Amino acid sequence: MFASDMNPARDAGRVTTVGTVLFPIQFTWPHGGRSVFLSGSFNRWTELVPMSQVEGCPNVFQAVYAVPLGCHEYKFFVDGEWRHDERQPHKTGEYGIVNTFDAIPIPAQVPLVHPRSEILNNMEVDNGLMHRVSAITLNQAMPRISEEDVTASRHRIAVYLQGHTAYELLPESGKVVALDVALPVKQAFHILSEQGIPLAPLWDFRKGKFVGVITASDFILILRELVNNRSNLTEEELETHSIAAWKEGKAYLKGQVDGHGRPIPKELIYASPSENLKDVALKILQSGVAIVPIIHLEDGLFPQLLHLASLAGILKCICRYVKHCPASLPILQLPIYAIPLGTWVPRIGESSSRPFAMLRLTASLSSALDMLVEAHVSSIPIVDDNDSLVDVYCRSDIMALAKGRAYTHNLNEMTVHQALQLGLDSNPPYGTRSQRCQMCLRTDTLLKVMEQLANPGVRRLVIVEAGSNRVEGIISLTDIFRFLLG
């Protein structure tokens, strides 16, 4: 069955387009055996992918494998014999009866990330919907927890957050960088890069107030517009455009104009030091921003920028609280696979779920930027030729292009590997893989995941398969708070 031509070795310094955008899929063999392998058209029938026996269910074997776009065939190699799963779509092909599935893109061929639709423990949540377990999912002994326990745990956390204020997020010492809206975009880009920060509040001296935030996403949109217009970025373009001009142009790009065609000014979302932490968290969630500036306002005085509140800072407070009363919050001891939390790799036969994508190191940087914008995600898992996680490309990584003015290069010719290497070179303390590429297992408890996400600089965890490090899902800070706050 195996073809003679094997996948050629890829050069991480050379952009390739074939097979660089990948969609991880969970394959399941539920019919028993001593040793089970997977192969298919997605690996040109040249590789036997070992499948792992599911703990607690000896007849079920699973494997996660990333496939390119298109229609695919596959079979299982069970105890030395080729077999297909009659429960899944199948047809007669070149290798006899084979199972089939399609990896189909959404418009713009960029996948949209959706939360997993099923809860893996038949647990009722506040909305009253009962989510059932597929017979061929994890099949582990599912932890049991009542709806009352979930509601009680959420209530305790909500009461704690309502009893504490944003003032408690302020560090004993530190600095907050703010930029003038009159600054050229180029200068803002370099300042943020030199300070090692992905965003900054914007101050308008003419209005005497803070008017917005400039983020890494702004620079991604700027670079992307130039790439789409088939022009390389020049020093003059970044030098002559102020932040204020860009924000106005961004409003036109997004159609945020009034009946007279004038851009509608976007109000700054901020919090006062006296606001409770639950309200601050809800502001972040509902507005879809990464931070909320904590600003002290007093009549007759300029506004005082005290801190940038984030979900990570609030989560750190929650972790300190639950450390003293873990028994009163039973949901924290649940493994994450038993909770409606995060985005998971879809299973074969899940027609309602759209897959999320991964990239090879050889993918072009422009393809990564397109995916970040079009799929509305903050990060993309980067995998090697074995589909094992090797890194994550995040929106904030765009700041590394300021080094040596790398943003003036053709982004279609720069690989993701080269872009990540710029970040390692320009920011060595943050450059180790263990710091950048935070991982967890499906069996980790909610509390353990929360403690990892509360660490500075960590915004998401990639769920990986034990041993192989193949991607199984992603959990973000936003996911945690949406679950905790109901």
PDB file of C-alpha atoms in Angstrom, residues 110-263:
ATOM      1  CA  VAL A 110      -9.118  30.848   6.660  1.00  0.00           C
ATOM      2  CA  PRO A 111     -10.679  28.674   9.369  1.00  0.00           C
ATOM      3  CA  LEU A 112     -12.708  30.247  12.119  1.00  0.00           C
ATOM      4  CA  VAL A 113     -12.103  28.963  15.613  1.00  0.00           C
ATOM      5  CA  HIS A 114     -15.205  27.783  17.433  1.00  0.00           C
ATOM      6  CA  PRO A 115     -15.479  26.461  20.985  1.00  0.00           C
ATOM      7  CA  ARG A 116     -16.081  22.750  21.347  1.00  0.00           C
ATOM      8  CA  SER A 117     -19.784  22.117  21.229  1.00  0.00           C
ATOM      9  CA  GLU A 118     -19.911  19.111  23.494  1.00  0.00           C
ATOM     10  CA  ILE A 119     -19.221  18.786  27.196  1.00  0.00           C
ATOM     11  CA  LEU A 120     -17.567  15.503  27.929  1.00  0.00           C
ATOM     12  CA  ASN A 121     -19.308  14.560  31.143  1.00  0.00           C
ATOM     13  CA  ASN A 122     -23.061  14.931  30.545  1.00  0.00           C
ATOM     14  CA  MET A 123     -22.877  17.960  32.828  1.00  0.00           C
ATOM     15  CA  GLU A 124     -25.762  20.424  32.763  1.00  0.00           C
ATOM     16  CA  VAL A 125     -24.661  24.034  32.666  1.00  0.00           C
ATOM     17  CA  ASP A 126     -26.585  27.156  33.593  1.00  0.00           C
ATOM     18  CA  ASN A 127     -28.294  27.376  30.227  1.00  0.00           C
ATOM     19  CA  GLY A 128     -29.982  24.054  30.930  1.00  0.00           C
ATOM     20  CA  LEU A 129     -28.657  22.372  27.798  1.00  0.00           C
ATOM     21  CA  MET A 130     -27.631  18.761  28.192  1.00  0.00           C
ATOM     22  CA  HIS A 131     -24.454  17.916  26.302  1.00  0.00           C
ATOM     23  CA  ARG A 132     -23.869  14.251  25.559  1.00  0.00           C
ATOM     24  CA  VAL A 133     -20.674  12.351  25.110  1.00  0.00           C
ATOM     25  CA  SER A 134     -19.977  10.736  21.781  1.00  0.00           C
ATOM     26  CA  ALA A 135     -19.466   7.003  22.120  1.00  0.00           C
ATOM     27  CA  ILE A 136     -16.101   7.305  20.440  1.00  0.00           C
ATOM     28  CA  THR A 137     -14.552  10.261  22.229  1.00  0.00           C
ATOM     29  CA  LEU A 138     -12.238   9.966  25.179  1.00  0.00           C
ATOM     30  CA  ASN A 139     -14.339   7.343  26.954  1.00  0.00           C
ATOM     31  CA  GLN A 140     -12.467   7.930  30.161  1.00  0.00           C
ATOM     32  CA  ALA A 141     -14.309   7.650  33.448  1.00  0.00           C
ATOM     33  CA  MET A 142     -16.082  10.996  33.449  1.00  0.00           C
ATOM     34  CA  PRO A 143     -15.962  12.994  36.673  1.00  0.00           C
ATOM     35  CA  ARG A 144     -19.420  13.744  37.965  1.00  0.00           C
ATOM     36  CA  ILE A 145     -20.453  17.185  39.143  1.00  0.00           C
ATOM     37  CA  SER A 146     -23.901  18.582  39.691  1.00  0.00           C
ATOM     38  CA  GLU A 147     -25.350  21.729  38.208  1.00  0.00           C
ATOM     39  CA  GLU A 148     -25.701  22.998  41.783  1.00  0.00           C
ATOM     40  CA  ASP A 149     -21.943  22.616  42.383  1.00  0.00           C
ATOM     41  CA  VAL A 150     -21.157  24.487  39.173  1.00  0.00           C
ATOM     42  CA  THR A 151     -23.544  27.303  40.096  1.00  0.00           C
ATOM     43  CA  ALA A 152     -22.213  27.456  43.671  1.00  0.00           C
ATOM     44  CA  SER A 153     -18.578  27.611  42.509  1.00  0.00           C
ATOM     45  CA  ARG A 154     -19.331  30.364  40.019  1.00  0.00           C
ATOM     46  CA  HIS A 155     -21.242  32.284  42.673  1.00  0.00           C
ATOM     47  CA  ARG A 156     -18.319  32.121  45.121  1.00  0.00           C
ATOM     48  CA  ILE A 157     -15.910  33.443  42.502  1.00  0.00           C
ATOM     49  CA  ALA A 158     -18.336  36.197  41.452  1.00  0.00           C
ATOM     50  CA  VAL A 159     -18.799  37.288  45.091  1.00  0.00           C
ATOM     51  CA  TYR A 160     -15.028  37.409  45.552  1.00  0.00           C
ATOM     52  CA  LEU A 161     -14.529  39.516  42.410  1.00  0.00           C
ATOM     53  CA  GLN A 162     -17.345  41.886  43.376  1.00  0.00           C
ATOM     54  CA  GLY A 163     -15.730  42.411  46.782  1.00  0.00           C
ATOM     55  CA  HIS A 164     -12.361  43.479  45.387  1.00  0.00           C
ATOM     56  CA  THR A 165     -11.458  46.490  43.273  1.00  0.00           C
ATOM     57  CA  ALA A 166      -9.173  47.329  40.381  1.00  0.00           C
ATOM     58  CA  TYR A 167      -6.953  49.213  42.814  1.00  0.00           C
ATOM     59  CA  GLU A 168      -5.732  45.820  44.077  1.00  0.00           C
ATOM     60  CA  LEU A 169      -4.291  45.077  40.623  1.00  0.00           C
ATOM     61  CA  LEU A 170      -1.781  47.921  40.912  1.00  0.00           C
ATOM     62  CA  PRO A 171       1.785  46.685  41.461  1.00  0.00           C
ATOM     63  CA  GLU A 172       3.979  48.149  44.196  1.00  0.00           C
ATOM     64  CA  SER A 173       6.228  49.603  41.526  1.00  0.00           C
ATOM     65  CA  GLY A 174       6.309  49.716  37.756  1.00  0.00           C
ATOM     66  CA  LYS A 175       5.684  51.876  34.732  1.00  0.00           C
ATOM     67  CA  VAL A 176       2.962  52.322  32.144  1.00  0.00           C
ATOM     68  CA  VAL A 177       3.946  53.537  28.680  1.00  0.00           C
ATOM     69  CA  ALA A 178       1.525  55.886  26.907  1.00  0.00           C
ATOM     70  CA  LEU A 179       1.994  57.408  23.450  1.00  0.00           C
ATOM     71  CA  ASP A 180       0.907  60.691  21.880  1.00  0.00           C
ATOM     72  CA  VAL A 181      -1.534  60.247  18.987  1.00  0.00           C
ATOM     73  CA  ALA A 182       0.546  62.733  16.994  1.00  0.00           C
ATOM     74  CA  LEU A 183       3.548  60.371  16.926  1.00  0.00           C
ATOM     75  CA  PRO A 184       4.426  58.837  13.548  1.00  0.00           C
ATOM     76  CA  VAL A 185       3.439  55.180  13.251  1.00  0.00           C
ATOM     77  CA  LYS A 186       7.079  54.246  12.664  1.00  0.00           C
ATOM     78  CA  GLN A 187       8.180  55.810  15.935  1.00  0.00           C
ATOM     79  CA  ALA A 188       5.350  54.137  17.847  1.00  0.00           C
ATOM     80  CA  PHE A 189       6.289  50.773  16.346  1.00  0.00           C
ATOM     81  CA  HIS A 190       9.900  51.134  17.446  1.00  0.00           C
ATOM     82  CA  ILE A 191       9.033  52.426  20.924  1.00  0.00           C
ATOM     83  CA  LEU A 192       6.782  49.467  21.668  1.00  0.00           C
ATOM     84  CA  SER A 193       9.401  47.082  20.331  1.00  0.00           C
ATOM     85  CA  GLU A 194      12.168  48.630  22.423  1.00  0.00           C
ATOM     86  CA  GLN A 195       9.989  48.577  25.540  1.00  0.00           C
ATOM     87  CA  GLY A 196       9.052  44.944  24.927  1.00  0.00           C
ATOM     88  CA  ILE A 197       5.299  45.659  25.036  1.00  0.00           C
ATOM     89  CA  PRO A 198       2.589  44.896  22.430  1.00  0.00           C
ATOM     90  CA  LEU A 199       0.287  47.858  23.159  1.00  0.00           C
ATOM     91  CA  ALA A 200       0.013  51.291  24.754  1.00  0.00           C
ATOM     92  CA  PRO A 201      -2.751  53.771  25.642  1.00  0.00           C
ATOM     93  CA  LEU A 202      -2.961  56.885  23.463  1.00  0.00           C
ATOM     94  CA  TRP A 203      -2.932  60.442  24.820  1.00  0.00           C
ATOM     95  CA  ASP A 204      -4.377  63.404  22.903  1.00  0.00           C
ATOM     96  CA  PHE A 205      -2.836  66.652  24.180  1.00  0.00           C
ATOM     97  CA  ARG A 206      -5.361  68.715  22.274  1.00  0.00           C
ATOM     98  CA  LYS A 207      -8.286  67.027  24.005  1.00  0.00           C
ATOM     99  CA  GLY A 208      -6.464  66.543  27.298  1.00  0.00           C
ATOM    100  CA  LYS A 209      -7.501  62.907  27.685  1.00  0.00           C
ATOM    101  CA  PHE A 210      -6.722  59.330  26.754  1.00  0.00           C
ATOM    102  CA  VAL A 211      -8.477  58.459  23.518  1.00  0.00           C
ATOM    103  CA  GLY A 212      -7.620  54.859  22.681  1.00  0.00           C
ATOM    104  CA  VAL A 213      -5.027  52.114  22.559  1.00  0.00           C
ATOM    105  CA  ILE A 214      -2.570  51.150  19.845  1.00  0.00           C
ATOM    106  CA  THR A 215      -1.847  47.430  19.689  1.00  0.00           C
ATOM    107  CA  ALA A 216       0.104  44.829  17.763  1.00  0.00           C
ATOM    108  CA  SER A 217      -3.083  44.237  15.752  1.00  0.00           C
ATOM    109  CA  ASP A 218      -2.799  47.782  14.365  1.00  0.00           C
ATOM    110  CA  PHE A 219       0.648  47.038  12.991  1.00  0.00           C
ATOM    111  CA  ILE A 220      -0.551  43.728  11.546  1.00  0.00           C
ATOM    112  CA  LEU A 221      -3.365  45.554   9.710  1.00  0.00           C
ATOM    113  CA  ILE A 222      -0.942  48.205   8.412  1.00  0.00           C
ATOM    114  CA  LEU A 223       1.526  45.632   7.073  1.00  0.00           C
ATOM    115  CA  ARG A 224      -1.269  43.528   5.643  1.00  0.00           C
ATOM    116  CA  GLU A 225      -2.787  46.465   3.770  1.00  0.00           C
ATOM    117  CA  LEU A 226       0.553  47.194   2.179  1.00  0.00           C
ATOM    118  CA  VAL A 227       1.093  43.541   1.229  1.00  0.00           C
ATOM    119  CA  ASN A 228      -2.409  43.311  -0.267  1.00  0.00           C
ATOM    120  CA  ASN A 229      -1.703  46.476  -2.252  1.00  0.00           C
ATOM    121  CA  ARG A 230       1.456  44.795  -3.553  1.00  0.00           C
ATOM    122  CA  SER A 231       3.766  47.442  -2.136  1.00  0.00           C
ATOM    123  CA  ASN A 232       6.677  47.080   0.239  1.00  0.00           C
ATOM    124  CA  LEU A 233       6.584  49.304   3.294  1.00  0.00           C
ATOM    125  CA  THR A 234       8.862  52.321   3.086  1.00  0.00           C
ATOM    126  CA  GLU A 235      10.351  54.449   5.828  1.00  0.00           C
ATOM    127  CA  GLU A 236       8.581  57.491   4.397  1.00  0.00           C
ATOM    128  CA  GLU A 237       5.120  55.892   4.659  1.00  0.00           C
ATOM    129  CA  LEU A 238       5.554  55.062   8.319  1.00  0.00           C
ATOM    130  CA  GLU A 239       7.216  58.399   9.030  1.00  0.00           C
ATOM    131  CA  THR A 240       4.514  60.567   7.510  1.00  0.00           C
ATOM    132  CA  HIS A 241       1.490  58.785   8.961  1.00  0.00           C
ATOM    133  CA  SER A 242       0.624  59.641  12.551  1.00  0.00           C
ATOM    134  CA  ILE A 243      -1.170  57.281  14.908  1.00  0.00           C
ATOM    135  CA  ALA A 244      -4.214  59.559  14.752  1.00  0.00           C
ATOM    136  CA  ALA A 245      -4.231  59.391  10.935  1.00  0.00           C
ATOM    137  CA  TRP A 246      -3.996  55.614  11.037  1.00  0.00           C
ATOM    138  CA  LYS A 247      -6.874  55.312  13.511  1.00  0.00           C
ATOM    139  CA  GLU A 248      -9.006  57.491  11.234  1.00  0.00           C
ATOM    140  CA  GLY A 249      -8.044  55.412   8.200  1.00  0.00           C
ATOM    141  CA  LYS A 250      -8.809  52.227  10.136  1.00  0.00           C
ATOM    142  CA  ALA A 251     -12.339  53.499  10.809  1.00  0.00           C
ATOM    143  CA  TYR A 252     -12.847  53.963   7.054  1.00  0.00           C
ATOM    144  CA  LEU A 253     -11.480  50.462   6.373  1.00  0.00           C
ATOM    145  CA  LYS A 254     -13.975  48.953   8.800  1.00  0.00           C
ATOM    146  CA  GLY A 255     -16.876  51.079   7.585  1.00  0.00           C
ATOM    147  CA  GLN A 256     -17.185  52.873  10.925  1.00  0.00           C
ATOM    148  CA  VAL A 257     -18.495  56.148   9.470  1.00  0.00           C
ATOM    149  CA  ASP A 258     -21.564  58.288  10.069  1.00  0.00           C
ATOM    150  CA  GLY A 259     -24.210  59.376   7.575  1.00  0.00           C
ATOM    151  CA  HIS A 260     -21.910  62.127   6.283  1.00  0.00           C
ATOM    152  CA  GLY A 261     -19.038  59.733   5.627  1.00  0.00           C
ATOM    153  CA  ARG A 262     -17.021  60.942   8.601  1.00  0.00           C
ATOM    154  CA  PRO A 263     -15.235  58.423  10.865  1.00  0.00           C
TER     155      PRO A 263
END
